[in-house]
Amino acid sequence: DAGVIQSPRHEVTEMGQEVTLRCKPISGHDYLFWYRQTMMRGLELLIYFNNNVPIDDSGMPEDRFSAKMPNASFSTLKIQPSEPRDSAVYFCASSLRLVDDTQYFGPGTRLTVL
Amino acid sequence: GQNIDQPTEMTATEGAIVQINCTYQTSGFNGLFWYQQHAGEAPTFLSYNVLDGLEEKGRFSSFLSRSKGYSYLLLKELQMKDSASYLCAVLYSGGGADGLTFGKGTHLIIQP
């Protein structure tokens, strides 16, 4: 398997623009996670899905952020409108189970909002 | 809420042993992970503990005490490639859903 795939790897945009980050989990994994990492706040769980259904989105910072998983092989994280404080590395991860199982992380998307 | 504390930075010498501590306060504890993250890369899984005691995996070992809210990661025979950040993460149940909270990581510097 190719592992978790994320695109784009780098994104530079201007404040107010819509940003869409994409993720393809490892085939057969039932759980998909979206994380944000910054120097100040570390790695934060934003939302996770089980069998394409959002389970916990308490980490989503505000209504400007939304995530979808229309099928088992694809998920998006959208920011609209984007702000400079959204600049971070966004990771997607997947796993077979939530408990007693490792999460496999994608390479991340480095987002810069000017 | 969940609270995880780990030292910000540690320095150790190649060939030596280092212990990275993690303390946590959480309700509904369901397990603790350790991840390694090299600069500019994604985290990679090192260990998972849910029962008290020591789990050994090669040069790396992880210990958990649930009653004390304490874990440590022990790295033996340190190599230069072990220079990385080490993240402690707690899995918990609450509010009808499981959650996962990461510490801010310990930046480990290995010196020759």
XYZ file of N, CA, C and O in Angstrom, chain A residues 33 35 37 39-45 48 55-56 58 91 98-103 105-108 110, chain B residues 30 33 35 37 40-46 48 50 87 91-92 94 96-104:
208
model
N -8.374 10.496 10.588
C -8.168 11.606 11.513
C -7.578 12.800 10.769
O -6.744 12.644 9.893
N -5.458 16.320 11.729
C -4.711 17.019 12.777
C -4.167 18.327 12.229
O -3.950 18.487 11.025
N -0.859 20.998 13.231
C 0.336 21.131 14.066
C 0.961 22.496 13.894
O 1.258 22.922 12.774
N 3.852 25.318 16.095
C 4.863 25.376 17.154
C 4.219 25.720 18.490
O 4.572 25.166 19.530
N 3.253 26.631 18.444
C 2.653 27.120 19.694
C 1.759 26.076 20.353
O 1.779 25.910 21.566
N 0.973 25.381 19.571
C -0.063 24.520 20.124
C 0.235 23.033 19.976
O -0.513 22.205 20.499
N 1.300 22.699 19.268
C 1.628 21.292 19.076
C 0.673 20.621 18.110
O 0.082 21.262 17.244
N 0.489 19.323 18.277
C -0.368 18.530 17.400
C -1.768 18.455 18.006
O -1.942 17.987 19.126
N -2.755 18.903 17.269
C -4.125 18.947 17.768
C -5.017 18.094 16.872
O -4.984 18.236 15.646
N -5.844 17.268 17.495
C -6.829 16.499 16.743
C -8.014 17.411 16.421
O -8.620 18.003 17.317
N -12.345 13.247 13.736
C -12.075 11.935 13.189
C -13.368 11.263 12.754
O -14.449 11.572 13.257
N -17.210 11.342 14.086
C -17.466 10.889 15.449
C -17.249 12.007 16.459
O -18.048 12.216 17.360
N -16.168 12.709 16.331
C -15.841 13.762 17.284
C -15.216 14.926 16.534
O -14.118 14.806 15.998
N -15.005 17.988 18.081
C -14.840 19.006 19.111
C -13.550 19.799 18.962
O -13.410 20.875 19.516
N -2.127 17.336 9.099
C -1.886 15.912 8.866
C -3.208 15.161 8.805
O -4.144 15.443 9.554
N -9.532 2.261 16.748
C -9.184 3.443 17.520
C -8.307 3.068 18.708
O -7.339 3.758 19.019
N -8.667 1.972 19.364
C -7.948 1.545 20.563
C -6.965 0.443 20.183
O -7.254 -0.385 19.328
N -5.816 0.461 20.829
C -4.828 -0.609 20.653
C -4.413 -0.764 19.200
O -4.267 -1.868 18.690
N -4.242 0.350 18.517
C -3.788 0.273 17.141
C -3.060 1.560 16.786
O -3.415 2.635 17.267
N -2.071 1.424 15.922
C -1.317 2.604 15.539
C -2.037 3.402 14.460
O -2.781 2.844 13.653
N -1.797 4.685 14.455
C -2.275 5.537 13.384
C -1.123 5.766 12.412
O 0.008 6.007 12.824
N 0.316 8.180 9.652
C 0.170 9.563 9.244
C 0.583 9.759 7.782
O 1.536 9.134 7.293
N -0.128 10.668 7.119
C 0.297 11.125 5.812
C 1.434 12.117 5.950
O 1.797 12.500 7.063
N 2.004 12.559 4.834
C 3.160 13.460 4.869
C 2.817 14.879 5.310
O 3.707 15.654 5.631
N 1.527 15.211 5.322
C 1.113 16.543 5.756
C 1.008 17.534 4.619
O 1.627 17.377 3.552
N 1.542 21.619 4.220
C 1.992 22.854 4.881
C 1.205 24.011 4.285
O 1.365 24.340 3.114
N -7.954 5.534 28.230
C -8.084 4.331 27.402
C -6.763 3.870 26.811
O -6.750 2.944 26.013
N -0.082 6.574 23.905
C 0.796 6.337 22.755
C 2.066 7.171 22.891
O 2.055 8.263 23.461
N 4.861 8.643 20.025
C 5.190 8.801 18.624
C 6.533 9.516 18.515
O 6.904 10.340 19.352
N 8.759 12.004 15.916
C 8.610 12.886 14.757
C 9.926 13.578 14.461
O 10.387 14.407 15.244
N 10.241 18.166 10.062
C 9.709 18.229 8.713
C 9.015 16.971 8.239
O 8.629 16.886 7.069
N 8.847 16.008 9.142
C 8.201 14.749 8.756
C 6.960 14.506 9.599
O 6.693 15.214 10.568
N 6.217 13.466 9.234
C 5.018 13.095 9.979
C 5.390 12.252 11.198
O 6.439 11.601 11.212
N 4.554 12.236 12.217
C 4.802 11.348 13.361
C 4.739 9.885 12.946
O 3.950 9.511 12.068
N 5.550 9.068 13.607
C 5.490 7.622 13.400
C 5.337 6.932 14.747
O 5.909 7.356 15.747
N 4.567 5.870 14.754
C 4.199 5.152 15.970
C 5.404 4.460 16.601
O 6.214 3.839 15.912
N 5.513 4.587 17.926
C 6.541 3.863 18.674
C 5.937 2.805 19.583
O 6.399 1.656 19.599
N 2.322 1.635 22.391
C 0.994 1.840 22.974
C 0.933 1.077 24.283
O 1.266 -0.118 24.324
N -1.707 0.321 27.650
C -2.996 0.502 28.288
C -2.995 -0.120 29.689
O -3.746 0.307 30.554
N 6.428 12.496 21.046
C 5.101 12.951 21.425
C 4.394 11.889 22.254
O 4.324 10.727 21.850
N -5.346 8.526 24.907
C -6.656 8.175 24.366
C -7.640 8.134 25.524
O -7.358 7.514 26.553
N -8.785 8.786 25.344
C -9.740 8.853 26.447
C -11.144 8.716 25.917
O -11.402 8.931 24.733
N -15.157 9.935 26.602
C -15.950 10.921 27.314
C -16.928 11.608 26.395
O -16.641 11.753 25.204
N -19.563 10.631 25.094
C -20.134 9.791 24.051
C -19.189 9.439 22.938
O -19.547 8.714 22.014
N -17.966 9.943 22.987
C -17.013 9.622 21.933
C -15.623 9.515 22.530
O -15.327 10.109 23.558
N -14.780 8.744 21.860
C -13.380 8.670 22.264
C -12.629 9.836 21.669
O -12.955 10.316 20.584
N -11.589 10.270 22.375
C -10.771 11.360 21.871
C -9.312 11.060 22.072
O -8.932 10.104 22.750
N -8.471 11.847 21.465
C -7.026 11.662 21.535
C -6.390 13.025 21.688
O -6.629 13.924 20.876
N -5.592 13.191 22.740
C -4.894 14.450 22.982
C -3.394 14.213 23.008
O -2.923 13.294 23.679
N -2.668 15.053 22.288
C -1.212 14.957 22.235
C -0.569 15.985 23.159
O -1.066 17.108 23.298
N 0.559 15.599 23.766
C 1.409 16.578 24.411
C 2.143 17.392 23.357
O 2.092 17.066 22.159
N 2.835 18.424 23.783
C 3.513 19.293 22.828
C 4.837 18.721 22.345
O 5.471 19.301 21.458
